[in-house]
Amino acid sequence: MADLSGFIAGLPKAELHVHIEGTFEPELMVALAARNKVSLPYADVDALRAAYSFGNLQDFLDLYYQGMNVLQQERDYYDLAMAYLRRAAGQNVLHAEIFFDPQGHTDRGIAFRTVIDGLWAAMKDAERAFGISTALILSFLRHLDEAAAERTLDEALPWRERFIGVGLDSSEKGHPPSKFQRVFARARSLGLKAVAHAGEEGPPAYVHEALDLLRVQRIDHGNRALEDAALVARLVREQMPLTVCPLSNLRLCVVDDMTRHPLRRMLQAGLVATVNSDDPAYFGGYVNENFTAVQRALGLSRDEIVTLAGNGFRAAFLDDAAKQRYLAALDSYVVAASA
Ligand code: ADE
Ligand code: ZN
């Protein structure tokens, strides 16, 4: 089988599903813990990394929220986002739409302003320094109630121009999209885009709810949609993008082996699948490693890889001119690589 890792590395890509808090590498976490005089329950970076073994989504979330506690000052948020964007740009990610979880910070007494000012300054500096384009998506924590999400949206409104949409993440089972119908309706009425994690661990019914009740424009993950043929037909008919995260799926036991990952079946069914990293610091790889791992395991062809990269730009919240520019860059790369 052809080794496509070099081709993947140079490929122009978009990243549509990455949690900024999930890019918190152990080295940076240990450094910021020292700077902020926060004690971590691990002796060193190796011990921290060794703890990253998860049986399910909740196992991961417990560590993810614990890691976030280290983030306290505006410059911490800046350093976190800058480290991710430097790395993403180095992997030829031309455009990144980044989730942040305000409630993971404000519930610890960190001001919303501290979080968004740090992230925003890094985004603007990275755009200038690396030529990457960026956008933020404010994600509500679904294990909390809708009133808390409403308060978070209120708190965010002074910075309305700094985020393009709302999302829904955290513990999926037992927290259906229907719980957040009103806050999503309000967000949409403010002109915000809507996305939601659905069908990662939760049933296909949650994907239906995300579409019907939250009126999302993308489904984050969506793996379990494949259990429902009528739902697959609908997602294909509506050309609803899925932001798929192969290494996350493996590390959270959504798939038991990468050779059984559903990505090729998704493409063959006509679904608009994209490849993303989710929480790269916890799951062993950024976007290139996600592409490479799933390409190798499934033996994906170069054409399939190009389709996936193209889907990333087509599914992005960009205007048509920007999409065409990125797709043209992708085309030129593929032509040059074939010469
Ligand atoms: N928050 C961060 N990563 C997540 C994931 N994969 N699923 C749900 N919530 C998350
Ligand atoms: Zn996610």
Short mmCIF file of C-alpha atoms and ligand atoms in Angstrom, two decimals:
data_model
loop_
_atom_site.label_atom_id
_atom_site.label_comp_id
_atom_site.label_asym_id
_atom_site.label_seq_id
_atom_site.Cartn_x
_atom_site.Cartn_y
_atom_site.Cartn_z
CA MET A 1 0.00 0.00 0.00
CA ALA A 2 1.24 3.47 -0.88
CA ASP A 3 2.59 5.56 1.99
CA LEU A 4 0.55 8.75 1.86
CA SER A 5 1.97 10.38 5.00
CA GLY A 6 4.09 12.88 3.03
CA PHE A 7 1.16 13.69 0.76
CA ILE A 8 -1.08 14.19 3.81
CA ALA A 9 1.49 16.38 5.58
CA GLY A 10 1.62 18.87 2.71
CA LEU A 11 -2.08 18.78 1.93
CA PRO A 12 -3.94 22.07 2.57
CA LYS A 13 -6.49 21.29 5.30
CA ALA A 14 -9.22 22.79 7.46
CA GLU A 15 -9.77 21.75 11.08
CA LEU A 16 -13.40 22.04 12.19
CA HIS A 17 -13.46 20.06 15.41
CA VAL A 18 -10.81 20.89 17.98
CA HIS A 19 -11.35 21.91 21.61
CA ILE A 20 -8.73 24.46 22.59
CA GLU A 21 -8.66 22.98 26.09
CA GLY A 22 -7.94 19.61 24.47
CA THR A 23 -4.74 20.98 22.92
CA PHE A 24 -3.20 21.48 26.38
CA GLU A 25 0.02 19.47 26.06
CA PRO A 26 1.45 18.02 29.30
CA GLU A 27 4.65 20.07 28.93
CA LEU A 28 2.71 23.34 28.76
CA MET A 29 0.37 22.20 31.55
CA VAL A 30 3.31 21.52 33.88
CA ALA A 31 4.91 24.87 32.98
CA LEU A 32 1.71 26.85 33.56
CA ALA A 33 0.99 24.97 36.78
CA ALA A 34 4.39 26.14 38.06
CA ARG A 35 3.79 29.70 36.83
CA ASN A 36 0.40 29.82 38.56
CA LYS A 37 1.53 27.88 41.64
CA VAL A 38 -1.13 25.23 41.07
CA SER A 39 -0.26 21.71 42.18
CA LEU A 40 -0.94 18.84 39.79
CA PRO A 41 -1.56 15.34 41.13
CA TYR A 42 1.27 13.97 38.91
CA ALA A 43 5.01 13.89 39.54
CA ASP A 44 5.97 14.99 36.02
CA VAL A 45 5.06 15.15 32.34
CA ASP A 46 5.55 11.40 31.88
CA ALA A 47 3.22 10.58 34.77
CA LEU A 48 0.64 12.94 33.36
CA ARG A 49 0.85 11.40 29.91
CA ALA A 50 0.70 7.90 31.40
CA ALA A 51 -2.67 8.80 32.94
CA TYR A 52 -4.16 9.31 29.47
CA SER A 53 -5.82 5.93 29.16
CA PHE A 54 -9.58 6.08 28.83
CA GLY A 55 -12.36 3.49 28.82
CA ASN A 56 -14.99 5.94 27.64
CA LEU A 57 -15.79 9.63 27.13
CA GLN A 58 -16.38 10.34 30.82
CA ASP A 59 -12.95 8.96 31.84
CA PHE A 60 -11.41 11.47 29.47
CA LEU A 61 -13.64 14.38 30.51
CA ASP A 62 -12.65 13.92 34.16
CA LEU A 63 -8.99 14.54 33.24
CA TYR A 64 -9.83 17.23 30.71
CA TYR A 65 -11.65 19.34 33.31
CA GLN A 66 -8.89 18.73 35.84
CA GLY A 67 -6.30 19.96 33.32
CA MET A 68 -8.27 23.13 32.66
CA ASN A 69 -7.90 24.19 36.29
CA VAL A 70 -4.35 25.22 35.51
CA LEU A 71 -5.57 27.95 33.15
CA GLN A 72 -6.01 31.14 35.14
CA GLN A 73 -4.58 34.22 33.50
CA GLU A 74 -5.16 35.83 30.13
CA ARG A 75 -1.63 34.93 29.07
CA ASP A 76 -2.31 31.24 29.81
CA TYR A 77 -5.14 31.28 27.27
CA TYR A 78 -2.89 33.12 24.85
CA ASP A 79 -0.07 30.59 25.26
CA LEU A 80 -2.48 27.66 24.86
CA ALA A 81 -4.04 28.97 21.66
CA MET A 82 -0.74 30.15 20.20
CA ALA A 83 0.84 26.72 20.74
CA TYR A 84 -2.07 25.02 18.97
CA LEU A 85 -2.15 27.48 16.06
CA ARG A 86 1.61 27.27 15.52
CA ARG A 87 1.34 23.51 15.37
CA ALA A 88 -1.76 23.51 13.15
CA ALA A 89 -0.20 25.96 10.70
CA GLY A 90 2.93 23.76 10.67
CA GLN A 91 0.69 20.90 9.53
CA ASN A 92 -0.74 22.98 6.66
CA VAL A 93 -4.04 23.67 8.37
CA LEU A 94 -5.11 26.82 6.51
CA HIS A 95 -8.31 27.38 8.47
CA ALA A 96 -9.30 26.35 12.01
CA GLU A 97 -12.71 26.61 13.72
CA ILE A 98 -11.98 26.15 17.40
CA PHE A 99 -14.29 25.20 20.27
CA PHE A 100 -13.90 26.70 23.70
CA ASP A 101 -15.82 25.73 26.84
CA PRO A 102 -16.44 28.98 28.76
CA GLN A 103 -18.22 27.21 31.61
CA GLY A 104 -15.09 25.18 32.32
CA HIS A 105 -13.46 28.47 33.25
CA THR A 106 -16.17 30.82 34.50
CA ASP A 107 -17.45 28.17 36.93
CA ARG A 108 -14.01 28.35 38.59
CA GLY A 109 -14.20 32.12 38.94
CA ILE A 110 -12.23 33.05 35.81
CA ALA A 111 -13.81 36.04 34.04
CA PHE A 112 -15.20 35.38 30.55
CA ARG A 113 -13.15 38.40 29.43
CA THR A 114 -9.89 36.76 30.58
CA VAL A 115 -10.61 33.67 28.48
CA ILE A 116 -11.75 35.38 25.31
CA ASP A 117 -9.14 38.15 25.38
CA GLY A 118 -6.32 35.60 25.64
CA LEU A 119 -7.69 33.33 22.92
CA TRP A 120 -8.53 36.24 20.63
CA ALA A 121 -5.09 37.89 20.92
CA ALA A 122 -3.42 34.59 19.99
CA MET A 123 -5.77 34.09 17.05
CA LYS A 124 -5.01 37.52 15.63
CA ASP A 125 -1.24 37.14 16.18
CA ALA A 126 -1.27 33.68 14.59
CA GLU A 127 -3.24 34.93 11.60
CA ARG A 128 -0.56 37.57 11.02
CA ALA A 129 2.41 35.34 11.79
CA PHE A 130 1.36 32.11 10.06
CA GLY A 131 -1.34 33.12 7.57
CA ILE A 132 -3.85 30.70 9.15
CA SER A 133 -7.48 31.86 9.37
CA THR A 134 -9.37 31.15 12.57
CA ALA A 135 -12.82 31.29 14.16
CA LEU A 136 -14.20 30.47 17.61
CA ILE A 137 -17.25 28.39 18.50
CA LEU A 138 -18.67 28.77 22.01
CA SER A 139 -19.61 25.37 23.31
CA PHE A 140 -22.14 24.72 26.08
CA LEU A 141 -21.46 21.94 28.59
CA ARG A 142 -24.41 19.57 28.25
CA HIS A 143 -24.03 17.97 31.71
CA LEU A 144 -25.06 21.39 33.11
CA ASP A 145 -28.59 22.72 32.74
CA GLU A 146 -30.03 24.96 30.07
CA ALA A 147 -30.30 27.94 32.44
CA ALA A 148 -26.50 27.82 32.86
CA ALA A 149 -26.10 27.77 29.07
CA GLU A 150 -28.43 30.79 28.83
CA ARG A 151 -26.34 32.67 31.39
CA THR A 152 -23.18 31.78 29.47
CA LEU A 153 -24.66 33.12 26.26
CA ASP A 154 -25.67 36.35 28.07
CA GLU A 155 -22.19 36.71 29.45
CA ALA A 156 -20.66 36.20 26.01
CA LEU A 157 -22.81 38.73 24.17
CA PRO A 158 -20.51 41.74 24.71
CA TRP A 159 -18.03 39.74 22.58
CA ARG A 160 -20.60 38.59 20.03
CA GLU A 161 -18.31 39.53 17.12
CA ARG A 162 -15.55 37.22 18.36
CA PHE A 163 -17.36 33.91 17.94
CA ILE A 164 -19.21 32.57 14.94
CA GLY A 165 -21.40 29.93 16.48
CA VAL A 166 -22.44 27.77 19.39
CA GLY A 167 -21.79 24.10 20.04
CA LEU A 168 -22.73 21.40 22.53
CA ASP A 169 -20.19 19.10 24.17
CA SER A 170 -19.28 17.12 27.32
CA SER A 171 -21.08 13.99 28.60
CA GLU A 172 -23.47 12.94 25.85
CA LYS A 173 -25.45 10.03 27.31
CA GLY A 174 -28.45 11.22 29.29
CA HIS A 175 -28.08 14.78 28.01
CA PRO A 176 -30.01 14.92 24.73
CA PRO A 177 -29.96 17.92 22.43
CA SER A 178 -33.64 18.59 23.33
CA LYS A 179 -32.40 19.90 26.70
CA PHE A 180 -30.88 22.93 24.90
CA GLN A 181 -33.57 23.76 22.38
CA ARG A 182 -34.35 27.25 23.69
CA VAL A 183 -30.78 28.49 24.06
CA PHE A 184 -29.93 27.27 20.57
CA ALA A 185 -33.00 29.04 19.17
CA ARG A 186 -31.84 32.26 20.80
CA ALA A 187 -28.29 31.80 19.53
CA ARG A 188 -29.58 31.23 16.00
CA SER A 189 -31.77 34.33 16.25
CA LEU A 190 -28.57 36.26 17.00
CA GLY A 191 -27.11 35.05 13.71
CA LEU A 192 -24.87 32.45 15.27
CA LYS A 193 -24.13 29.15 13.54
CA ALA A 194 -25.10 25.96 15.36
CA VAL A 195 -23.27 22.66 15.71
CA ALA A 196 -23.56 19.86 18.28
CA HIS A 197 -21.71 16.73 19.32
CA ALA A 198 -24.12 13.91 18.57
CA GLY A 199 -23.83 10.18 17.98
CA GLU A 200 -20.38 9.91 19.58
CA GLU A 201 -21.65 7.73 22.46
CA GLY A 202 -25.28 8.78 22.25
CA PRO A 203 -27.89 7.04 20.07
CA PRO A 204 -28.97 8.01 16.53
CA ALA A 205 -32.03 9.69 18.11
CA TYR A 206 -29.68 12.39 19.44
CA VAL A 207 -28.51 13.10 15.88
CA HIS A 208 -32.15 13.46 14.81
CA GLU A 209 -32.73 15.86 17.71
CA ALA A 210 -29.66 17.93 16.87
CA LEU A 211 -31.02 18.34 13.33
CA ASP A 212 -34.70 18.86 14.16
CA LEU A 213 -34.54 20.72 17.47
CA LEU A 214 -31.20 22.53 17.44
CA ARG A 215 -31.16 23.00 13.63
CA VAL A 216 -27.44 22.43 13.49
CA GLN A 217 -25.37 23.02 10.37
CA ARG A 218 -22.84 20.31 11.20
CA ILE A 219 -22.82 17.21 13.38
CA ASP A 220 -19.72 16.71 15.51
CA HIS A 221 -18.73 13.02 15.34
CA GLY A 222 -21.99 11.40 14.16
CA ASN A 223 -20.53 7.87 14.17
CA ARG A 224 -23.66 6.22 15.52
CA ALA A 225 -25.81 7.72 12.75
CA LEU A 226 -24.69 4.69 10.74
CA GLU A 227 -26.98 2.51 12.88
CA ASP A 228 -30.02 4.21 11.33
CA ALA A 229 -30.38 3.84 7.55
CA ALA A 230 -33.10 6.50 7.28
CA LEU A 231 -30.90 8.94 9.18
CA VAL A 232 -27.95 8.22 6.88
CA ALA A 233 -30.20 8.86 3.87
CA ARG A 234 -31.28 12.15 5.38
CA LEU A 235 -27.71 13.26 6.19
CA VAL A 236 -26.72 12.45 2.61
CA ARG A 237 -29.75 14.21 1.15
CA GLU A 238 -29.07 17.33 3.22
CA GLN A 239 -25.30 17.04 2.65
CA MET A 240 -24.89 17.55 6.39
CA PRO A 241 -21.20 17.57 7.31
CA LEU A 242 -19.85 15.24 10.00
CA THR A 243 -16.70 16.30 11.83
CA VAL A 244 -15.12 12.89 12.40
CA CYS A 245 -12.18 12.42 14.81
CA PRO A 246 -10.49 9.04 14.25
CA LEU A 247 -7.85 9.04 17.04
CA SER A 248 -10.44 10.35 19.50
CA ASN A 249 -12.78 7.52 18.51
CA LEU A 250 -10.02 4.99 19.10
CA ARG A 251 -8.84 6.44 22.42
CA LEU A 252 -12.40 6.83 23.78
CA CYS A 253 -13.35 3.31 22.65
CA VAL A 254 -15.99 4.54 20.20
CA VAL A 255 -14.22 2.13 17.84
CA ASP A 256 -12.29 -0.87 19.16
CA ASP A 257 -9.72 -0.90 16.37
CA MET A 258 -8.82 1.67 13.71
CA THR A 259 -9.30 -0.98 11.01
CA ARG A 260 -12.98 -0.96 11.94
CA HIS A 261 -13.35 2.83 11.85
CA PRO A 262 -16.47 3.78 9.82
CA LEU A 263 -14.84 6.60 7.82
CA ARG A 264 -14.68 4.74 4.52
CA ARG A 265 -18.24 3.49 4.94
CA MET A 266 -19.28 7.10 5.56
CA LEU A 267 -17.66 8.23 2.30
CA GLN A 268 -19.11 5.31 0.38
CA ALA A 269 -22.58 6.17 1.68
CA GLY A 270 -22.18 9.71 0.32
CA LEU A 271 -21.80 11.41 3.71
CA VAL A 272 -19.82 14.66 3.92
CA ALA A 273 -17.18 13.40 6.34
CA THR A 274 -14.24 15.51 7.48
CA VAL A 275 -11.15 14.56 9.53
CA ASN A 276 -10.31 16.42 12.74
CA SER A 277 -8.31 16.06 15.95
CA ASP A 278 -10.85 16.79 18.77
CA ASP A 279 -8.42 16.82 21.76
CA PRO A 280 -5.02 16.20 20.20
CA ALA A 281 -2.96 16.56 23.38
CA TYR A 282 -4.95 13.72 24.96
CA PHE A 283 -5.48 11.43 21.97
CA GLY A 284 -2.00 11.17 20.47
CA GLY A 285 -2.15 13.34 17.41
CA TYR A 286 -3.07 16.48 15.52
CA VAL A 287 -4.85 16.58 12.20
CA ASN A 288 -2.05 14.99 10.14
CA GLU A 289 -1.73 12.08 12.56
CA ASN A 290 -5.50 11.58 12.37
CA PHE A 291 -5.43 11.47 8.57
CA THR A 292 -2.41 9.17 8.53
CA ALA A 293 -3.72 6.72 11.15
CA VAL A 294 -7.07 6.25 9.45
CA GLN A 295 -5.55 6.20 5.95
CA ARG A 296 -3.19 3.38 6.95
CA ALA A 297 -5.75 1.36 8.85
CA LEU A 298 -8.39 1.51 6.12
CA GLY A 299 -6.07 1.73 3.12
CA LEU A 300 -7.76 4.94 1.97
CA SER A 301 -6.79 6.07 -1.51
CA ARG A 302 -5.27 9.39 -2.41
CA ASP A 303 -8.61 10.40 -3.96
CA GLU A 304 -10.43 9.61 -0.73
CA ILE A 305 -7.92 11.71 1.22
CA VAL A 306 -8.44 14.61 -1.19
CA THR A 307 -12.23 14.27 -0.85
CA LEU A 308 -11.89 14.42 2.96
CA ALA A 309 -9.67 17.51 2.83
CA GLY A 310 -12.03 19.18 0.34
CA ASN A 311 -15.00 18.38 2.56
CA GLY A 312 -13.24 20.27 5.38
CA PHE A 313 -13.21 23.47 3.32
CA ARG A 314 -16.71 22.92 1.92
CA ALA A 315 -18.12 22.35 5.43
CA ALA A 316 -16.35 25.35 6.99
CA PHE A 317 -18.21 28.49 8.04
CA LEU A 318 -16.48 30.52 5.34
CA ASP A 319 -17.97 32.60 2.56
CA ASP A 320 -18.01 31.12 -0.93
CA ALA A 321 -15.05 33.17 -2.15
CA ALA A 322 -12.85 31.95 0.69
CA LYS A 323 -13.97 28.34 0.15
CA GLN A 324 -13.12 28.61 -3.56
CA ARG A 325 -9.69 30.02 -2.71
CA TYR A 326 -8.91 27.17 -0.36
CA LEU A 327 -10.28 24.55 -2.73
CA ALA A 328 -8.14 26.01 -5.52
CA ALA A 329 -5.07 25.72 -3.26
CA LEU A 330 -6.01 22.09 -2.64
CA ASP A 331 -6.39 21.47 -6.38
CA SER A 332 -3.02 23.03 -7.16
CA TYR A 333 -1.36 20.90 -4.49
CA VAL A 334 -2.89 17.71 -5.87
CA VAL A 335 -1.88 18.59 -9.44
CA ALA A 336 1.69 19.40 -8.38
CA ALA A 337 1.90 16.21 -6.29
CA SER A 338 0.76 14.09 -9.25
CA ALA A 339 3.30 15.64 -11.67
N1 ADE B 1 -15.19 17.86 25.06
C1 ADE B 1 -13.95 17.76 24.59
N2 ADE B 1 -13.84 16.71 23.78
C2 ADE B 1 -15.07 16.12 23.72
C3 ADE B 1 -15.62 15.01 23.05
N3 ADE B 1 -14.89 14.22 22.25
N4 ADE B 1 -16.91 14.71 23.25
C4 ADE B 1 -17.65 15.46 24.05
N5 ADE B 1 -17.19 16.53 24.72
C5 ADE B 1 -15.91 16.85 24.55
ZN ZN B 2 -15.27 17.14 20.45
#
